[in-house]
């Protein structure tokens, strides 16, 4: 596979936790430089912004945009207009309209745009999708709960418009559900609990249905203490499938099919390399559309102020 030279935009938690080890494991990816107003990485050229990084390193052929979501569009567009391939951290944008414009822009420029739904690369997802393909889903229960103070320390942007609050992790569950469920599903009801000092929910309960009448219930909560719960249980006409631990454990009718450690970002970079090599784009807005629907149609209730 042909090599690509990467610039990282935003050097925060997800870059340090996930992108760096995955890049190191991707032979065809050469990390050239970073752009971040304050943060940098040892032994790597660092710039305060995307344009400065691209000006200094014309050899960069691709960028990964890992900044807070409200910055995604302007940075991605600037990179696309300079003929760079672009990996968008999830969510791919703050609004659906801006993502549509990025798709058009990438097409016009003849470069690859990749909306990287990392949870879809969890070990059990592909097999869950295959097993469910032929079955009639009757009921789905999704529980996606984590401690915001552990997983998003100091991230004030998450409480601002575009930050999505609990939908920042919740969209990971929706990225899996939209990939593995054999039918499209639609929001029926949503209850969004918003802290009195925030613009985005700290918890959300969602009820969906599909064209066959299956019930899909999702419970997202940032107020979890202790280990996270990232589970979904799917009842079908031929038994039960459980995808738990964020997709690392797959159980079908009480038989453990997959139980392994998480390595989503290696798969994600391998896909980006493949897309670049084939000059293709992959941008599925289905998870973002579900979140937009929840904001459009949900009941909003005010709850206690959030104190970090
Ligand atoms: P983060 O820790 O806040 O990191 C974001 C970084 O971007 C910070 O270093 C920030 O600097 C920097 N930044 C701000 N403005 C910038 C600009 N104009 N140009 C370049 N860099 C800029 O956030 P994160 O957790 O890494 O999340 C980043 C994105 O990845 C989010 O969209 C999130 O949804 C997604 N993601 C996060 C996780 C997770 O578990 N944390 C998992 C998967 C995906 P300052 O702090 O100085 O503003």
mmCIF file of C-alpha atoms and ligand atoms in Angstrom:
data_model
loop_
_atom_site.group_PDB
_atom_site.id
_atom_site.type_symbol
_atom_site.label_atom_id
_atom_site.label_comp_id
_atom_site.label_asym_id
_atom_site.label_seq_id
_atom_site.Cartn_x
_atom_site.Cartn_y
_atom_site.Cartn_z
ATOM 1 C CA UNK A 1 0.000 0.000 0.000
ATOM 2 C CA UNK A 2 1.362 3.441 -0.905
ATOM 3 C CA UNK A 3 2.722 5.541 1.957
ATOM 4 C CA UNK A 4 1.085 8.729 3.170
ATOM 5 C CA UNK A 5 2.507 11.598 5.210
ATOM 6 C CA UNK A 6 0.258 12.639 8.061
ATOM 7 C CA UNK A 7 -0.259 15.866 10.001
ATOM 8 C CA UNK A 8 -2.226 15.666 13.249
ATOM 9 C CA UNK A 9 -4.565 18.533 14.065
ATOM 10 C CA UNK A 10 -5.358 18.755 17.785
ATOM 11 C CA UNK A 11 -3.107 16.946 20.234
ATOM 12 C CA UNK A 12 -5.476 16.051 23.056
ATOM 13 C CA UNK A 13 -6.647 12.979 24.932
ATOM 14 C CA UNK A 14 -7.729 10.870 21.984
ATOM 15 C CA UNK A 15 -4.530 11.507 20.045
ATOM 16 C CA UNK A 16 -2.328 10.474 22.958
ATOM 17 C CA UNK A 17 -4.494 7.499 24.003
ATOM 18 C CA UNK A 18 -5.325 6.062 20.587
ATOM 19 C CA UNK A 19 -3.995 7.775 17.458
ATOM 20 C CA UNK A 20 -0.293 7.643 18.354
ATOM 21 C CA UNK A 21 -0.115 3.877 19.031
ATOM 22 C CA UNK A 22 -2.254 3.163 15.947
ATOM 23 C CA UNK A 23 -0.089 5.385 13.722
ATOM 24 C CA UNK A 24 3.014 3.656 15.064
ATOM 25 C CA UNK A 25 1.465 0.317 14.070
ATOM 26 C CA UNK A 26 0.518 1.506 10.551
ATOM 27 C CA UNK A 27 3.495 0.914 8.281
ATOM 28 C CA UNK A 28 2.267 3.092 5.439
ATOM 29 C CA UNK A 29 1.660 6.133 7.679
ATOM 30 C CA UNK A 30 4.502 8.583 8.357
ATOM 31 C CA UNK A 31 3.699 11.124 11.051
ATOM 32 C CA UNK A 32 5.277 14.430 10.003
ATOM 33 C CA UNK A 33 4.030 17.206 12.301
ATOM 34 C CA UNK A 34 1.293 18.435 14.626
ATOM 35 C CA UNK A 35 -0.914 21.528 14.859
ATOM 36 C CA UNK A 36 -2.295 22.601 18.240
ATOM 37 C CA UNK A 37 -2.272 26.032 19.930
ATOM 38 C CA UNK A 38 -0.572 24.706 23.074
ATOM 39 C CA UNK A 39 0.188 20.976 22.975
ATOM 40 C CA UNK A 40 2.988 19.233 21.083
ATOM 41 C CA UNK A 41 4.738 15.862 20.898
ATOM 42 C CA UNK A 42 8.371 15.169 21.685
ATOM 43 C CA UNK A 43 10.712 15.076 18.659
ATOM 44 C CA UNK A 44 8.065 16.191 16.178
ATOM 45 C CA UNK A 45 7.717 19.613 14.489
ATOM 46 C CA UNK A 46 4.802 21.446 16.136
ATOM 47 C CA UNK A 47 2.744 24.391 14.845
ATOM 48 C CA UNK A 48 0.000 26.415 16.456
ATOM 49 C CA UNK A 49 -2.422 25.964 13.585
ATOM 50 C CA UNK A 50 -3.270 23.798 10.571
ATOM 51 C CA UNK A 51 -2.311 26.352 7.904
ATOM 52 C CA UNK A 52 1.121 26.975 9.456
ATOM 53 C CA UNK A 53 1.745 23.219 9.576
ATOM 54 C CA UNK A 54 0.747 22.724 5.939
ATOM 55 C CA UNK A 55 2.789 25.763 4.814
ATOM 56 C CA UNK A 56 5.891 24.402 6.531
ATOM 57 C CA UNK A 57 5.396 20.802 5.327
ATOM 58 C CA UNK A 58 4.146 20.580 1.737
ATOM 59 C CA UNK A 59 5.077 16.880 1.878
ATOM 60 C CA UNK A 60 2.050 16.266 4.152
ATOM 61 C CA UNK A 61 -0.541 14.423 2.049
ATOM 62 C CA UNK A 62 -3.164 13.693 4.734
ATOM 63 C CA UNK A 63 -4.421 15.157 7.989
ATOM 64 C CA UNK A 64 -6.339 13.703 10.924
ATOM 65 C CA UNK A 65 -8.647 16.275 12.509
ATOM 66 C CA UNK A 66 -8.843 15.537 16.237
ATOM 67 C CA UNK A 67 -9.965 18.897 17.607
ATOM 68 C CA UNK A 68 -13.236 19.626 19.443
ATOM 69 C CA UNK A 69 -16.174 19.043 17.107
ATOM 70 C CA UNK A 70 -17.153 22.679 16.454
ATOM 71 C CA UNK A 71 -13.751 23.216 14.744
ATOM 72 C CA UNK A 72 -14.052 20.166 12.477
ATOM 73 C CA UNK A 73 -15.615 21.792 9.413
ATOM 74 C CA UNK A 74 -13.363 24.819 8.919
ATOM 75 C CA UNK A 75 -10.201 22.774 9.457
ATOM 76 C CA UNK A 76 -11.311 19.885 7.261
ATOM 77 C CA UNK A 77 -12.365 22.245 4.470
ATOM 78 C CA UNK A 78 -9.078 24.125 4.577
ATOM 79 C CA UNK A 79 -7.157 20.843 4.291
ATOM 80 C CA UNK A 80 -9.363 19.516 1.482
ATOM 81 C CA UNK A 81 -8.970 22.780 -0.459
ATOM 82 C CA UNK A 82 -5.210 22.274 -0.244
ATOM 83 C CA UNK A 83 -5.612 18.812 -1.779
ATOM 84 C CA UNK A 84 -5.054 16.796 1.407
ATOM 85 C CA UNK A 85 -6.825 13.567 2.339
ATOM 86 C CA UNK A 86 -8.791 14.027 5.559
ATOM 87 C CA UNK A 87 -9.640 11.729 8.453
ATOM 88 C CA UNK A 88 -12.400 13.199 10.619
ATOM 89 C CA UNK A 89 -12.514 12.041 14.238
ATOM 90 C CA UNK A 90 -16.036 11.233 15.250
ATOM 91 C CA UNK A 91 -18.445 13.013 15.121
ATOM 92 C CA UNK A 92 -17.631 14.171 11.577
ATOM 93 C CA UNK A 93 -19.144 17.612 12.154
ATOM 94 C CA UNK A 94 -21.230 19.767 14.428
ATOM 95 C CA UNK A 95 -24.068 19.802 11.873
ATOM 96 C CA UNK A 96 -25.228 17.561 9.043
ATOM 97 C CA UNK A 97 -25.077 20.388 6.524
ATOM 98 C CA UNK A 98 -21.390 21.015 7.038
ATOM 99 C CA UNK A 99 -20.597 17.332 6.583
ATOM 100 C CA UNK A 100 -22.517 17.332 3.294
ATOM 101 C CA UNK A 101 -20.374 20.250 2.126
ATOM 102 C CA UNK A 102 -17.182 18.388 3.070
ATOM 103 C CA UNK A 103 -18.327 15.371 1.037
ATOM 104 C CA UNK A 104 -18.879 17.599 -2.000
ATOM 105 C CA UNK A 105 -15.570 19.347 -1.460
ATOM 106 C CA UNK A 106 -13.589 16.076 -1.241
ATOM 107 C CA UNK A 107 -15.251 14.835 -4.423
ATOM 108 C CA UNK A 108 -14.408 18.039 -6.271
ATOM 109 C CA UNK A 109 -10.801 17.935 -5.082
ATOM 110 C CA UNK A 110 -10.391 14.222 -5.902
ATOM 111 C CA UNK A 111 -9.132 13.352 -2.415
ATOM 112 C CA UNK A 112 -10.284 10.912 0.274
ATOM 113 C CA UNK A 113 -12.549 11.952 3.127
ATOM 114 C CA UNK A 114 -13.016 9.433 5.936
ATOM 115 C CA UNK A 115 -15.576 9.857 8.722
ATOM 116 C CA UNK A 116 -13.891 7.631 11.281
ATOM 117 C CA UNK A 117 -16.484 5.902 13.451
ATOM 118 C CA UNK A 118 -13.933 4.155 15.639
ATOM 119 C CA UNK A 119 -16.457 1.959 17.495
ATOM 120 C CA UNK A 120 -17.350 0.236 14.213
ATOM 121 C CA UNK A 121 -13.826 -1.211 14.277
ATOM 122 C CA UNK A 122 -14.387 -2.929 17.628
ATOM 123 C CA UNK A 123 -13.570 -6.667 17.380
ATOM 124 C CA UNK A 124 -17.153 -8.016 17.589
ATOM 125 C CA UNK A 125 -18.943 -5.576 15.294
ATOM 126 C CA UNK A 126 -18.384 -7.195 11.880
ATOM 127 C CA UNK A 127 -19.521 -10.638 13.064
ATOM 128 C CA UNK A 128 -22.518 -9.177 14.898
ATOM 129 C CA UNK A 129 -23.557 -7.463 11.689
ATOM 130 C CA UNK A 130 -23.225 -10.696 9.691
ATOM 131 C CA UNK A 131 -25.244 -12.739 12.197
ATOM 132 C CA UNK A 132 -28.034 -10.151 12.416
ATOM 133 C CA UNK A 133 -28.275 -9.709 8.649
ATOM 134 C CA UNK A 134 -30.487 -12.775 8.209
ATOM 135 C CA UNK A 135 -32.529 -12.403 11.391
ATOM 136 C CA UNK A 136 -35.631 -10.617 12.549
ATOM 137 C CA UNK A 137 -34.775 -8.186 15.342
ATOM 138 C CA UNK A 138 -37.455 -7.977 18.048
ATOM 139 C CA UNK A 139 -35.956 -5.810 20.771
ATOM 140 C CA UNK A 140 -32.711 -3.924 21.413
ATOM 141 C CA UNK A 141 -31.377 -2.527 24.680
ATOM 142 C CA UNK A 142 -28.417 -0.184 24.571
ATOM 143 C CA UNK A 143 -26.656 1.020 27.705
ATOM 144 C CA UNK A 144 -23.785 3.480 27.198
ATOM 145 C CA UNK A 145 -22.681 4.953 30.500
ATOM 146 C CA UNK A 146 -19.374 6.427 31.593
ATOM 147 C CA UNK A 147 -17.931 8.884 34.111
ATOM 148 C CA UNK A 148 -17.478 12.201 32.297
ATOM 149 C CA UNK A 149 -14.808 13.272 34.789
ATOM 150 C CA UNK A 150 -12.689 10.231 33.906
ATOM 151 C CA UNK A 151 -13.229 10.132 30.137
ATOM 152 C CA UNK A 152 -13.466 13.864 29.358
ATOM 153 C CA UNK A 153 -11.479 15.652 32.071
ATOM 154 C CA UNK A 154 -11.519 19.440 31.745
ATOM 155 C CA UNK A 155 -13.255 19.343 28.327
ATOM 156 C CA UNK A 156 -15.444 22.441 28.681
ATOM 157 C CA UNK A 157 -16.285 22.261 24.946
ATOM 158 C CA UNK A 158 -18.400 19.132 25.528
ATOM 159 C CA UNK A 159 -21.013 21.261 27.356
ATOM 160 C CA UNK A 160 -21.224 23.894 24.612
ATOM 161 C CA UNK A 161 -23.333 23.813 21.407
ATOM 162 C CA UNK A 162 -21.745 21.269 19.079
ATOM 163 C CA UNK A 163 -20.071 19.468 22.013
ATOM 164 C CA UNK A 164 -23.016 17.027 22.184
ATOM 165 C CA UNK A 165 -22.674 16.230 25.900
ATOM 166 C CA UNK A 166 -23.470 12.577 26.577
ATOM 167 C CA UNK A 167 -24.003 12.052 22.842
ATOM 168 C CA UNK A 168 -20.233 12.379 22.401
ATOM 169 C CA UNK A 169 -19.895 8.764 23.668
ATOM 170 C CA UNK A 170 -23.533 7.925 22.855
ATOM 171 C CA UNK A 171 -22.865 8.463 19.154
ATOM 172 C CA UNK A 172 -20.399 5.554 19.388
ATOM 173 C CA UNK A 173 -23.268 3.266 20.380
ATOM 174 C CA UNK A 174 -25.355 4.705 17.560
ATOM 175 C CA UNK A 175 -22.489 4.166 15.113
ATOM 176 C CA UNK A 176 -22.517 0.459 16.035
ATOM 177 C CA UNK A 177 -26.332 0.143 16.022
ATOM 178 C CA UNK A 178 -26.673 1.834 12.616
ATOM 179 C CA UNK A 179 -24.024 -0.564 11.263
ATOM 180 C CA UNK A 180 -25.295 -3.881 12.664
ATOM 181 C CA UNK A 181 -29.082 -3.614 12.770
ATOM 182 C CA UNK A 182 -30.545 -4.971 9.543
ATOM 183 C CA UNK A 183 -33.294 -2.325 9.308
ATOM 184 C CA UNK A 184 -33.153 1.467 9.563
ATOM 185 C CA UNK A 185 -34.595 2.761 12.841
ATOM 186 C CA UNK A 186 -36.357 5.965 13.804
ATOM 187 C CA UNK A 187 -36.684 8.021 16.950
ATOM 188 C CA UNK A 188 -40.064 7.833 18.706
ATOM 189 C CA UNK A 189 -39.267 9.632 21.928
ATOM 190 C CA UNK A 190 -36.276 11.171 23.700
ATOM 191 C CA UNK A 191 -35.685 12.635 27.156
ATOM 192 C CA UNK A 192 -32.615 14.835 27.427
ATOM 193 C CA UNK A 193 -31.349 15.830 30.879
ATOM 194 C CA UNK A 194 -29.381 19.074 30.613
ATOM 195 C CA UNK A 195 -27.394 20.564 33.547
ATOM 196 C CA UNK A 196 -28.561 24.078 34.419
ATOM 197 C CA UNK A 197 -25.130 25.489 33.493
ATOM 198 C CA UNK A 198 -24.736 23.577 30.195
ATOM 199 C CA UNK A 199 -26.122 23.528 26.653
ATOM 200 C CA UNK A 200 -25.823 19.777 26.107
ATOM 201 C CA UNK A 201 -27.261 16.751 27.950
ATOM 202 C CA UNK A 202 -25.547 14.829 30.738
ATOM 203 C CA UNK A 203 -27.970 11.919 30.219
ATOM 204 C CA UNK A 204 -30.453 10.825 27.561
ATOM 205 C CA UNK A 205 -33.079 8.105 27.203
ATOM 206 C CA UNK A 206 -34.117 7.322 23.645
ATOM 207 C CA UNK A 207 -36.849 5.087 22.204
ATOM 208 C CA UNK A 208 -36.664 4.066 18.560
ATOM 209 C CA UNK A 209 -38.582 1.694 16.365
ATOM 210 C CA UNK A 210 -37.862 0.055 13.017
ATOM 211 C CA UNK A 211 -40.220 -0.652 10.092
ATOM 212 C CA UNK A 212 -41.047 -4.100 11.511
ATOM 213 C CA UNK A 213 -42.052 -2.619 14.872
ATOM 214 C CA UNK A 214 -38.966 -3.714 16.864
ATOM 215 C CA UNK A 215 -38.336 -1.605 19.967
ATOM 216 C CA UNK A 216 -34.894 -0.097 20.392
ATOM 217 C CA UNK A 217 -34.183 1.518 23.765
ATOM 218 C CA UNK A 218 -31.012 3.478 24.487
ATOM 219 C CA UNK A 219 -29.840 4.805 27.836
ATOM 220 C CA UNK A 220 -26.853 7.175 27.771
ATOM 221 C CA UNK A 221 -25.427 8.562 31.006
ATOM 222 C CA UNK A 222 -22.330 10.567 31.889
ATOM 223 C CA UNK A 223 -22.961 10.225 35.660
ATOM 224 C CA UNK A 224 -21.670 6.666 35.945
ATOM 225 C CA UNK A 225 -19.134 6.045 38.663
ATOM 226 C CA UNK A 226 -16.676 3.159 38.408
ATOM 227 C CA UNK A 227 -16.044 1.264 35.171
ATOM 228 C CA UNK A 228 -18.019 2.255 32.065
ATOM 229 C CA UNK A 229 -20.940 0.242 30.690
ATOM 230 C CA UNK A 230 -20.834 0.081 26.873
ATOM 231 C CA UNK A 231 -23.276 -2.733 26.118
ATOM 232 C CA UNK A 232 -26.063 -3.697 23.730
ATOM 233 C CA UNK A 233 -28.378 -6.715 23.836
ATOM 234 C CA UNK A 234 -30.385 -7.720 20.788
ATOM 235 C CA UNK A 235 -33.269 -10.188 20.867
ATOM 236 C CA UNK A 236 -34.129 -11.834 17.560
ATOM 237 C CA UNK A 237 -36.371 -14.594 16.191
ATOM 238 C CA UNK A 238 -33.380 -16.954 16.528
ATOM 239 C CA UNK A 239 -32.089 -15.977 19.931
ATOM 240 C CA UNK A 240 -30.043 -13.312 21.617
ATOM 241 C CA UNK A 241 -26.894 -11.436 20.646
ATOM 242 C CA UNK A 242 -24.941 -9.386 23.179
ATOM 243 C CA UNK A 243 -22.191 -7.007 22.184
ATOM 244 C CA UNK A 244 -20.584 -5.699 25.355
ATOM 245 C CA UNK A 245 -17.436 -3.925 26.559
ATOM 246 C CA UNK A 246 -17.741 -1.468 23.670
ATOM 247 C CA UNK A 247 -17.810 -4.306 21.145
ATOM 248 C CA UNK A 248 -14.851 -6.321 22.507
ATOM 249 C CA UNK A 249 -17.106 -9.185 23.672
ATOM 250 C CA UNK A 250 -19.648 -10.891 21.425
ATOM 251 C CA UNK A 251 -21.982 -13.533 22.824
ATOM 252 C CA UNK A 252 -24.598 -15.284 20.692
ATOM 253 C CA UNK A 253 -27.129 -17.534 22.408
ATOM 254 C CA UNK A 254 -24.892 -17.895 25.481
ATOM 255 C CA UNK A 255 -21.831 -18.863 23.441
ATOM 256 C CA UNK A 256 -18.843 -16.532 23.665
ATOM 257 C CA UNK A 257 -17.865 -15.872 20.055
ATOM 258 C CA UNK A 258 -15.295 -13.106 20.559
ATOM 259 C CA UNK A 259 -13.608 -11.797 23.670
ATOM 260 C CA UNK A 260 -10.490 -9.811 23.018
ATOM 261 C CA UNK A 261 -8.773 -6.537 23.744
ATOM 262 C CA UNK A 262 -9.731 -3.303 22.052
ATOM 263 C CA UNK A 263 -7.678 -2.168 19.022
ATOM 264 C CA UNK A 264 -10.146 -0.065 17.069
ATOM 265 C CA UNK A 265 -7.757 2.630 15.914
ATOM 266 C CA UNK A 266 -5.403 0.212 14.141
ATOM 267 C CA UNK A 267 -8.321 -0.899 11.999
ATOM 268 C CA UNK A 268 -9.324 2.687 11.497
ATOM 269 C CA UNK A 269 -5.898 3.759 10.188
ATOM 270 C CA UNK A 270 -5.715 0.665 7.986
ATOM 271 C CA UNK A 271 -9.044 1.706 6.430
ATOM 272 C CA UNK A 272 -7.819 5.292 5.945
ATOM 273 C CA UNK A 273 -4.701 3.970 4.168
ATOM 274 C CA UNK A 274 -6.881 1.780 1.947
ATOM 275 C CA UNK A 275 -9.213 4.663 1.082
ATOM 276 C CA UNK A 276 -6.271 6.897 0.168
ATOM 277 C CA UNK A 277 -4.694 4.172 -1.971
ATOM 278 C CA UNK A 278 -7.977 3.719 -3.854
ATOM 279 C CA UNK A 279 -8.886 7.441 -3.935
ATOM 280 C CA UNK A 280 -12.195 6.666 -2.276
ATOM 281 C CA UNK A 281 -14.156 8.404 0.490
ATOM 282 C CA UNK A 282 -16.264 6.871 3.268
ATOM 283 C CA UNK A 283 -18.639 9.185 5.076
ATOM 284 C CA UNK A 284 -21.724 7.721 6.732
ATOM 285 C CA UNK A 285 -23.794 10.385 8.474
ATOM 286 C CA UNK A 286 -26.371 7.933 9.911
ATOM 287 C CA UNK A 287 -25.099 8.156 13.550
ATOM 288 C CA UNK A 288 -24.945 11.962 13.416
ATOM 289 C CA UNK A 289 -28.447 12.063 11.936
ATOM 290 C CA UNK A 290 -29.779 10.048 14.887
ATOM 291 C CA UNK A 291 -28.227 12.555 17.294
ATOM 292 C CA UNK A 292 -29.626 15.474 15.300
ATOM 293 C CA UNK A 293 -33.072 13.830 15.479
ATOM 294 C CA UNK A 294 -32.747 13.518 19.276
ATOM 295 C CA UNK A 295 -31.969 17.234 19.576
ATOM 296 C CA UNK A 296 -34.801 18.007 17.130
ATOM 297 C CA UNK A 297 -37.464 15.839 18.746
ATOM 298 C CA UNK A 298 -36.398 15.279 22.357
ATOM 299 C CA UNK A 299 -37.970 16.632 25.539
ATOM 300 C CA UNK A 300 -35.444 18.758 27.402
ATOM 301 C CA UNK A 301 -35.373 18.750 31.218
ATOM 302 C CA UNK A 302 -33.065 20.816 33.389
ATOM 303 C CA UNK A 303 -31.060 19.046 36.072
ATOM 304 C CA UNK A 304 -28.333 19.918 38.628
ATOM 305 C CA UNK A 305 -25.471 22.107 37.444
ATOM 306 C CA UNK A 306 -22.377 20.165 36.402
ATOM 307 C CA UNK A 307 -19.298 20.822 38.543
ATOM 308 C CA UNK A 308 -16.042 19.302 37.223
HETATM 309 P P1 LIG B 1 -9.263 17.253 23.883
HETATM 310 O O1 LIG B 1 -8.504 16.433 24.886
HETATM 311 O O2 LIG B 1 -9.954 18.490 24.336
HETATM 312 O O3 LIG B 1 -8.248 17.573 22.700
HETATM 313 C C1 LIG B 1 -8.499 18.510 21.680
HETATM 314 C C2 LIG B 1 -7.201 19.234 21.358
HETATM 315 O O4 LIG B 1 -7.414 20.146 20.260
HETATM 316 C C3 LIG B 1 -6.706 20.085 22.559
HETATM 317 O O5 LIG B 1 -5.310 19.915 22.739
HETATM 318 C C4 LIG B 1 -7.038 21.497 22.075
HETATM 319 O O6 LIG B 1 -6.230 22.490 22.663
HETATM 320 C C5 LIG B 1 -6.770 21.368 20.600
HETATM 321 N N1 LIG B 1 -7.257 22.509 19.826
HETATM 322 C C6 LIG B 1 -8.195 23.442 20.183
HETATM 323 N N2 LIG B 1 -8.323 24.346 19.179
HETATM 324 C C7 LIG B 1 -7.472 23.975 18.196
HETATM 325 C C8 LIG B 1 -7.169 24.505 16.920
HETATM 326 N N3 LIG B 1 -7.784 25.592 16.429
HETATM 327 N N4 LIG B 1 -6.226 23.876 16.162
HETATM 328 C C9 LIG B 1 -5.603 22.773 16.604
HETATM 329 N N5 LIG B 1 -5.845 22.213 17.819
HETATM 330 C C10 LIG B 1 -6.784 22.807 18.595
HETATM 331 O O7 LIG B 1 -10.365 16.359 23.191
HETATM 332 P P2 LIG B 1 -10.307 14.788 22.809
HETATM 333 O O8 LIG B 1 -10.903 13.957 23.887
HETATM 334 O O9 LIG B 1 -8.955 14.434 22.327
HETATM 335 O O10 LIG B 1 -11.388 14.775 21.656
HETATM 336 C C11 LIG B 1 -11.141 15.369 20.396
HETATM 337 C C12 LIG B 1 -12.162 14.826 19.412
HETATM 338 O O11 LIG B 1 -12.012 13.412 19.357
HETATM 339 C C13 LIG B 1 -13.611 15.096 19.836
HETATM 340 O O12 LIG B 1 -14.410 15.392 18.726
HETATM 341 C C14 LIG B 1 -14.064 13.796 20.447
HETATM 342 O O13 LIG B 1 -15.436 13.585 20.232
HETATM 343 C C15 LIG B 1 -13.237 12.782 19.667
HETATM 344 N N6 LIG B 1 -13.008 11.560 20.434
HETATM 345 C C16 LIG B 1 -12.684 11.592 21.772
HETATM 346 C C17 LIG B 1 -12.565 10.398 22.495
HETATM 347 C C18 LIG B 1 -12.215 10.355 23.963
HETATM 348 O O14 LIG B 1 -12.399 9.303 24.600
HETATM 349 N N7 LIG B 1 -11.675 11.397 24.561
HETATM 350 C C19 LIG B 1 -12.746 9.185 21.836
HETATM 351 C C20 LIG B 1 -12.984 9.184 20.472
HETATM 352 C C21 LIG B 1 -13.125 10.367 19.792
HETATM 353 P P3 LIG B 1 -6.779 23.278 23.978
HETATM 354 O O15 LIG B 1 -7.086 22.215 25.001
HETATM 355 O O16 LIG B 1 -5.620 24.135 24.342
HETATM 356 O O17 LIG B 1 -7.996 24.029 23.536
#
